[in-house]
Amino acid sequence: MPTNVADNLATLKPEYERLKNVHMRDMFRDDSGRFDKFSLQAGELFLDFSKNRIDEPAFAKLVDVAKAADVEALRDRMWAGEHINITEDRAVQHMALRYFGAEPIIIDGEDVSKDVAAVLAAMRTFAEAIRSGEINGSTGKKITDVVNIGIGGSDLGPAMVVRALSPYVSEVKAHFVSNVDGADIADALASLNPETTLFIVASKTFTTDETMTNANTAKTWLQNALGEAAVSDHFAALSTNLDACAAFGIKSDRIFGFWDWVGGRYSVWSAIGLPVMLAIGADNFEAFLRGAEEMDQHFLSAPIDQNMPFILALLGAWYRNIFDYSTHAVLPYDQRLGRFAAYLQQQDMESNGKQIQRSGEKVDWETGPIVWGEPGTNGQHAFYQLIHQGTGVIPVDFLVAANAHEDLPLHHEKLVANCFAQSEALMLGKNEAEVRTELQAAGKTETEIADLLPHKLFPGNRPSNTILYKKLDPKTLGSLIALYEHKVFVQGAIWNVNSYDQWGVELGKQLAKALLPKVTGEEDADSHDSSTQGLVKAFHALR
Ligand code: F6P
């Protein structure tokens, strides 16, 4: 039985008291082996976590927290196909989608590996036929563009991955439409030719309003250009709701299914990955899956103190629960990971943005942090001021490749130097003596020094992890995403929340449905609060 969460987290308090006034620059000065102690390799990924506010005893206590929470037991139950998503009574088995081993994957008494392999094979056949021009549009022209219509997990994963792997894109260009804001689909369609465009309607439920609205608009656009009969040649669907796909008019051999044990935000590995496969080809997609599998095997087998997802999760909990830091920044020094933070926002915040325990009781501790970020170096010229000198502390993950895809002299070296410099600056800071020396060297008078000095101080002691990899290729990206998925799992287990439901998104959907007739003017808004009534009135006045 896991220990009570609050008691478990409280075991970290004495470590915090011991370390709260210790500066990391002193820890580095006093221990030349710190980097070796607090870094590790897992498959494609190298993690330096030495710039964190821990020492060996504190790290050992963090590991104890995971042990006391029985995280490994929950992990094994997940892998065994148990219904750990208790509020939806479902298994959580996205790892099955990227498992190439020989063991059966049992869910509800059935080995699902054959079904997984069958869908993957069907995706491969279809994707390669589109890419080679074997399957064409209704007028015989080659498909050059695919438009994925989906939202949340049916958009963020594939959109992020296609962007991250743009050097591998060939034959087919992938576009992504998600927002119900008509601007999204209008802008996407503006540059497209219906004859050479394939729409993929991606929706686990096939009921999501934004997606169905966009899908119907796309259908009308295509019908208007090529006639009703052309629709079936220009649409495919990815869903667990196969009947609804057929009802929409999609041919059965273009419907790619998945299962209720794949959460939306964990679905990029499933049929939802079809736009990725179309863009980068089936072999690259398989390498992406294999990268995730490699991280899965590490997560399933490495001891906690050498387990990368566990380590990131425990450090996150250390800052969230003990230091009370409420946000976590993910800063890729990798331009093509421009949507990685947005992707992680759903993965992490929809999973662990919870206040009710698995038991149904309210939590009495903080849970998921706000996750955010932008690629470096752009962020440096925007919000890093606050990261270095703001009143709050923001733990950071830096992500960086050793090699670029481009051969452009010094670009990559400069990028890497900036990345490493930022983690160094956050850790070291700049103290009074250093600022004074600098100002004296710049010829400032004593009065000028006294005025400027406080503004130029950097507190330092600000934590960061650095994840370094050889190159952002499909396999590495697969590992990276799986790393964060498992980190989120471990944190959810420590906080005792169900990371696999998302009831918090429902209320807004319900109210939007109720408000639509008031916004269209079919009904009055009198039953609503005065602000909502006022907004509806003001909206009509502006029309
Ligand atoms: O509203 C949230 C959500 O349910 C996400 O969890 C999901 O990824 C997204 O909507 C899209 O759902 P669907 O794939 O069923 O259209």
Short mmCIF file of N, CA, C and O and ligand atoms in Angstrom, two decimals, residues 150-156 202-212 238-240 258 263-267 272 346 350 501-502 505-506 509, ligand 1:
data_model
loop_
_atom_site.label_atom_id
_atom_site.label_comp_id
_atom_site.label_asym_id
_atom_site.label_seq_id
_atom_site.Cartn_x
_atom_site.Cartn_y
_atom_site.Cartn_z
N GLY A 150 -8.16 17.90 -36.76
CA GLY A 150 -8.30 17.29 -35.44
C GLY A 150 -7.92 18.35 -34.41
O GLY A 150 -7.42 19.42 -34.77
N ILE A 151 -8.12 18.05 -33.15
CA ILE A 151 -7.77 19.04 -32.11
C ILE A 151 -7.27 18.29 -30.88
O ILE A 151 -7.54 17.10 -30.71
N GLY A 152 -6.55 18.99 -30.01
CA GLY A 152 -6.00 18.36 -28.81
C GLY A 152 -5.04 17.25 -29.21
O GLY A 152 -4.18 17.44 -30.08
N GLY A 153 -5.23 16.09 -28.65
CA GLY A 153 -4.33 14.97 -28.95
C GLY A 153 -4.40 14.53 -30.41
O GLY A 153 -3.48 13.88 -30.90
N SER A 154 -5.46 14.89 -31.09
CA SER A 154 -5.59 14.51 -32.50
C SER A 154 -4.97 15.56 -33.42
O SER A 154 -5.15 15.52 -34.63
N ASP A 155 -4.25 16.49 -32.82
CA ASP A 155 -3.57 17.55 -33.59
C ASP A 155 -2.16 17.81 -33.06
O ASP A 155 -1.18 17.79 -33.81
N LEU A 156 -2.07 18.05 -31.75
CA LEU A 156 -0.80 18.56 -31.20
C LEU A 156 0.37 17.62 -31.42
O LEU A 156 1.48 18.06 -31.77
N ALA A 202 -9.28 13.43 -37.97
CA ALA A 202 -8.66 12.72 -36.85
C ALA A 202 -9.42 13.05 -35.58
O ALA A 202 -9.38 14.19 -35.11
N SER A 203 -10.11 12.07 -35.05
CA SER A 203 -10.85 12.32 -33.80
C SER A 203 -11.11 10.99 -33.12
O SER A 203 -11.78 10.12 -33.70
N LYS A 204 -10.59 10.86 -31.92
CA LYS A 204 -10.80 9.61 -31.18
C LYS A 204 -12.30 9.31 -31.08
O LYS A 204 -12.73 8.21 -31.35
N THR A 205 -13.07 10.33 -30.71
CA THR A 205 -14.51 10.12 -30.50
C THR A 205 -15.33 10.32 -31.77
O THR A 205 -16.44 9.84 -31.89
N PHE A 206 -14.80 11.07 -32.71
CA PHE A 206 -15.49 11.50 -33.93
C PHE A 206 -16.77 12.28 -33.60
O PHE A 206 -17.75 12.25 -34.33
N THR A 207 -16.73 12.99 -32.47
CA THR A 207 -17.88 13.83 -32.11
C THR A 207 -17.42 15.25 -31.77
O THR A 207 -18.25 16.12 -31.56
N THR A 208 -16.11 15.47 -31.67
CA THR A 208 -15.61 16.76 -31.20
C THR A 208 -16.07 17.88 -32.14
O THR A 208 -15.86 17.80 -33.35
N ASP A 209 -16.73 18.87 -31.55
CA ASP A 209 -17.42 19.88 -32.35
C ASP A 209 -16.49 20.62 -33.31
O ASP A 209 -16.80 20.79 -34.50
N GLU A 210 -15.34 21.05 -32.82
CA GLU A 210 -14.39 21.79 -33.66
C GLU A 210 -14.03 20.96 -34.89
O GLU A 210 -14.03 21.44 -36.03
N THR A 211 -13.72 19.69 -34.64
CA THR A 211 -13.25 18.81 -35.72
C THR A 211 -14.36 18.54 -36.72
O THR A 211 -14.14 18.60 -37.94
N MET A 212 -15.56 18.26 -36.21
CA MET A 212 -16.65 17.94 -37.14
C MET A 212 -17.05 19.18 -37.94
O MET A 212 -17.37 19.09 -39.13
N LEU A 238 -9.34 8.79 -38.85
CA LEU A 238 -8.58 8.12 -37.78
C LEU A 238 -9.44 8.22 -36.53
O LEU A 238 -9.71 9.33 -36.06
N SER A 239 -9.86 7.10 -36.00
CA SER A 239 -10.81 7.19 -34.89
C SER A 239 -10.99 5.85 -34.18
O SER A 239 -10.63 4.80 -34.72
N THR A 240 -11.59 5.92 -32.99
CA THR A 240 -12.04 4.69 -32.33
C THR A 240 -13.51 4.44 -32.67
O THR A 240 -14.05 3.39 -32.36
N PHE A 258 -8.24 2.95 -33.74
CA PHE A 258 -7.45 2.66 -32.55
C PHE A 258 -8.41 2.35 -31.42
O PHE A 258 -9.58 2.06 -31.69
N GLY A 263 -5.08 7.03 -24.79
CA GLY A 263 -5.57 8.37 -24.47
C GLY A 263 -5.28 9.33 -25.61
O GLY A 263 -4.27 9.17 -26.31
N GLY A 264 -6.14 10.32 -25.80
CA GLY A 264 -5.95 11.28 -26.90
C GLY A 264 -4.55 11.88 -26.91
O GLY A 264 -3.89 11.95 -27.94
N ARG A 265 -4.06 12.29 -25.75
CA ARG A 265 -2.75 12.95 -25.69
C ARG A 265 -1.58 11.96 -25.76
O ARG A 265 -0.43 12.36 -25.67
N TYR A 266 -1.91 10.68 -25.88
CA TYR A 266 -0.90 9.63 -26.00
C TYR A 266 -1.07 8.89 -27.33
O TYR A 266 -0.64 7.75 -27.47
N SER A 267 -1.75 9.56 -28.29
CA SER A 267 -2.20 8.80 -29.47
C SER A 267 -1.34 9.00 -30.71
O SER A 267 -1.64 8.42 -31.75
N ILE A 272 -3.49 7.93 -35.29
CA ILE A 272 -3.40 9.40 -35.26
C ILE A 272 -2.07 9.88 -35.85
O ILE A 272 -1.94 11.01 -36.32
N GLN A 346 -0.53 19.92 -23.21
CA GLN A 346 -1.65 18.98 -23.11
C GLN A 346 -1.21 17.73 -22.36
O GLN A 346 -1.90 17.26 -21.44
N GLU A 350 -3.12 18.43 -18.98
CA GLU A 350 -4.40 17.71 -19.05
C GLU A 350 -4.31 16.42 -18.22
O GLU A 350 -5.31 15.90 -17.74
N ASP A 501 -7.65 10.81 -17.23
CA ASP A 501 -8.95 11.36 -17.61
C ASP A 501 -8.80 12.87 -17.81
O ASP A 501 -7.69 13.41 -17.68
N GLN A 502 -9.86 13.56 -18.17
CA GLN A 502 -9.78 15.00 -18.45
C GLN A 502 -11.15 15.64 -18.28
O GLN A 502 -11.64 16.34 -19.16
N VAL A 505 -12.21 19.50 -18.92
CA VAL A 505 -12.46 20.19 -20.19
C VAL A 505 -13.95 20.17 -20.56
O VAL A 505 -14.36 20.79 -21.53
N GLU A 506 -14.75 19.47 -19.75
CA GLU A 506 -16.15 19.23 -20.16
C GLU A 506 -17.08 20.42 -19.92
O GLU A 506 -17.96 20.69 -20.72
N LYS A 509 -17.26 22.97 -22.62
CA LYS A 509 -17.92 22.42 -23.82
C LYS A 509 -19.44 22.48 -23.65
O LYS A 509 -20.17 22.88 -24.55
O1 F6P B 1 -11.36 18.22 -24.96
C1 F6P B 1 -10.21 17.51 -24.66
C2 F6P B 1 -10.07 16.30 -25.51
O2 F6P B 1 -10.96 15.32 -25.12
C3 F6P B 1 -8.64 15.79 -25.51
O3 F6P B 1 -8.36 14.96 -24.45
C4 F6P B 1 -8.55 15.15 -26.84
O4 F6P B 1 -7.22 14.95 -27.22
C5 F6P B 1 -9.26 16.17 -27.68
O5 F6P B 1 -10.33 16.61 -26.88
C6 F6P B 1 -9.78 15.70 -29.01
O6 F6P B 1 -10.68 14.65 -28.88
P1 F6P B 1 -11.05 13.74 -30.12
O7 F6P B 1 -9.81 13.09 -30.61
O8 F6P B 1 -12.04 12.76 -29.60
O9 F6P B 1 -11.65 14.62 -31.17
#
